Amino acid sequence: MWFHRGAQRGSLPLYLEGFAHTAAVLQTEVALERVAYEMMEDMHKDGVVYVETRFAPVFHTDRGLHWDEVVNAVLRGLERGKKDFGVEFGLIICAMRT
């Protein structure tokens, strides 16, 4: 419920506060690769044949990962998911600014 309320706050910074909970558990390469892989599995189960996933690497650097490490971990998960589930993918990287 709190996540949906955040989407109605009329401000991008306030909306993005809701992602703090999700991003907090996605601060390692292992977690990022796993979530990307599991997303591909979910897409397959839903009958999706192509997905474009969008995220901002900067939200996954709180514990010292570099942006390159974040992107590479996600790509590993997506590639493994493509191999295992046959779902094609594109990746949209969001560059955040203040």
mmCIF file of C-alpha atoms in Angstrom:
data_model
loop_
_atom_site.group_PDB
_atom_site.id
_atom_site.type_symbol
_atom_site.label_atom_id
_atom_site.label_comp_id
_atom_site.label_asym_id
_atom_site.label_seq_id
_atom_site.Cartn_x
_atom_site.Cartn_y
_atom_site.Cartn_z
ATOM 1 C CA MET A 1 0.000 0.000 0.000
ATOM 2 C CA TRP A 2 2.759 2.492 0.879
ATOM 3 C CA PHE A 3 4.348 1.940 -2.539
ATOM 4 C CA HIS A 4 1.141 2.819 -4.394
ATOM 5 C CA ARG A 5 0.543 5.880 -2.215
ATOM 6 C CA GLY A 6 4.023 7.107 -3.119
ATOM 7 C CA ALA A 7 3.075 7.128 -6.789
ATOM 8 C CA GLN A 8 0.324 9.659 -6.035
ATOM 9 C CA ARG A 9 2.485 12.216 -4.218
ATOM 10 C CA GLY A 10 2.992 14.484 -7.244
ATOM 11 C CA SER A 11 6.772 14.655 -7.050
ATOM 12 C CA LEU A 12 9.500 12.509 -8.583
ATOM 13 C CA PRO A 13 11.754 12.678 -5.496
ATOM 14 C CA LEU A 14 8.841 11.662 -3.254
ATOM 15 C CA TYR A 15 7.871 8.885 -5.656
ATOM 16 C CA LEU A 16 11.430 7.560 -5.705
ATOM 17 C CA GLU A 17 11.439 7.260 -1.913
ATOM 18 C CA GLY A 18 9.414 4.072 -2.384
ATOM 19 C CA PHE A 19 12.285 2.442 -4.201
ATOM 20 C CA ALA A 20 14.561 2.744 -1.153
ATOM 21 C CA HIS A 21 13.157 -0.488 0.296
ATOM 22 C CA THR A 22 13.657 -2.428 -2.912
ATOM 23 C CA ALA A 23 17.085 -0.978 -3.667
ATOM 24 C CA ALA A 24 18.273 -1.724 -0.129
ATOM 25 C CA VAL A 25 18.262 -5.463 -0.835
ATOM 26 C CA LEU A 26 19.812 -5.074 -4.295
ATOM 27 C CA GLN A 27 23.286 -3.922 -3.304
ATOM 28 C CA THR A 28 25.354 -6.960 -4.312
ATOM 29 C CA GLU A 29 26.198 -8.474 -7.660
ATOM 30 C CA VAL A 30 24.667 -11.780 -6.572
ATOM 31 C CA ALA A 31 21.337 -10.141 -5.689
ATOM 32 C CA LEU A 32 21.213 -8.096 -8.891
ATOM 33 C CA GLU A 33 21.995 -11.080 -11.112
ATOM 34 C CA ARG A 34 19.431 -13.213 -9.296
ATOM 35 C CA VAL A 35 16.640 -10.665 -9.619
ATOM 36 C CA ALA A 36 17.375 -10.102 -13.310
ATOM 37 C CA TYR A 37 17.332 -13.855 -13.906
ATOM 38 C CA GLU A 38 14.116 -14.363 -11.952
ATOM 39 C CA MET A 39 12.479 -11.509 -13.841
ATOM 40 C CA MET A 40 13.263 -13.335 -17.082
ATOM 41 C CA GLU A 41 11.728 -16.500 -15.643
ATOM 42 C CA ASP A 42 8.603 -14.547 -14.674
ATOM 43 C CA MET A 43 8.389 -13.034 -18.158
ATOM 44 C CA HIS A 44 8.593 -16.502 -19.681
ATOM 45 C CA LYS A 45 5.840 -17.788 -17.386
ATOM 46 C CA ASP A 46 3.676 -14.831 -18.457
ATOM 47 C CA GLY A 47 4.212 -15.606 -22.156
ATOM 48 C CA VAL A 48 6.432 -12.584 -22.808
ATOM 49 C CA VAL A 49 8.915 -13.060 -25.648
ATOM 50 C CA TYR A 50 10.690 -9.668 -25.433
ATOM 51 C CA VAL A 51 11.188 -7.396 -22.451
ATOM 52 C CA GLU A 52 12.915 -4.070 -21.986
ATOM 53 C CA THR A 53 14.033 -3.635 -18.437
ATOM 54 C CA ARG A 54 14.847 -0.186 -17.123
ATOM 55 C CA PHE A 55 16.786 0.734 -14.018
ATOM 56 C CA ALA A 56 19.210 3.261 -12.561
ATOM 57 C CA PRO A 57 22.554 1.736 -11.533
ATOM 58 C CA VAL A 58 23.205 4.585 -9.096
ATOM 59 C CA PHE A 59 20.567 3.129 -6.750
ATOM 60 C CA HIS A 60 22.670 -0.012 -6.329
ATOM 61 C CA THR A 61 25.981 1.512 -5.260
ATOM 62 C CA ASP A 62 25.338 2.098 -1.536
ATOM 63 C CA ARG A 63 27.644 -0.747 -0.511
ATOM 64 C CA GLY A 64 30.496 0.120 -2.843
ATOM 65 C CA LEU A 65 29.572 -1.399 -6.187
ATOM 66 C CA HIS A 66 30.648 0.612 -9.212
ATOM 67 C CA TRP A 67 28.088 1.324 -11.925
ATOM 68 C CA ASP A 68 29.926 -1.060 -14.261
ATOM 69 C CA GLU A 69 29.621 -3.883 -11.737
ATOM 70 C CA VAL A 70 25.912 -3.195 -11.330
ATOM 71 C CA VAL A 71 25.230 -3.237 -15.068
ATOM 72 C CA ASN A 72 27.363 -6.322 -15.662
ATOM 73 C CA ALA A 73 25.593 -8.248 -12.880
ATOM 74 C CA VAL A 74 22.194 -7.402 -14.359
ATOM 75 C CA LEU A 75 23.386 -8.355 -17.838
ATOM 76 C CA ARG A 76 24.630 -11.719 -16.549
ATOM 77 C CA GLY A 77 21.211 -12.447 -15.102
ATOM 78 C CA LEU A 78 19.419 -11.335 -18.245
ATOM 79 C CA GLU A 79 21.709 -13.359 -20.509
ATOM 80 C CA ARG A 80 21.301 -16.469 -18.349
ATOM 81 C CA GLY A 81 17.547 -15.947 -18.399
ATOM 82 C CA LYS A 82 17.564 -15.541 -22.168
ATOM 83 C CA LYS A 83 19.469 -18.817 -22.500
ATOM 84 C CA ASP A 84 17.244 -20.735 -20.083
ATOM 85 C CA PHE A 85 13.849 -19.252 -20.995
ATOM 86 C CA GLY A 86 14.190 -17.934 -24.557
ATOM 87 C CA VAL A 87 13.089 -14.401 -23.683
ATOM 88 C CA GLU A 88 14.840 -11.673 -25.653
ATOM 89 C CA PHE A 89 15.676 -8.459 -23.843
ATOM 90 C CA GLY A 90 16.741 -4.864 -24.135
ATOM 91 C CA LEU A 91 18.249 -2.793 -21.366
ATOM 92 C CA ILE A 92 17.474 0.849 -20.655
ATOM 93 C CA ILE A 93 19.919 2.545 -18.303
ATOM 94 C CA CYS A 94 18.586 5.570 -16.450
ATOM 95 C CA ALA A 95 21.068 8.303 -15.636
ATOM 96 C CA MET A 96 19.751 10.111 -12.569
ATOM 97 C CA ARG A 97 20.392 13.780 -11.958
ATOM 98 C CA THR A 98 19.585 16.169 -9.188
#
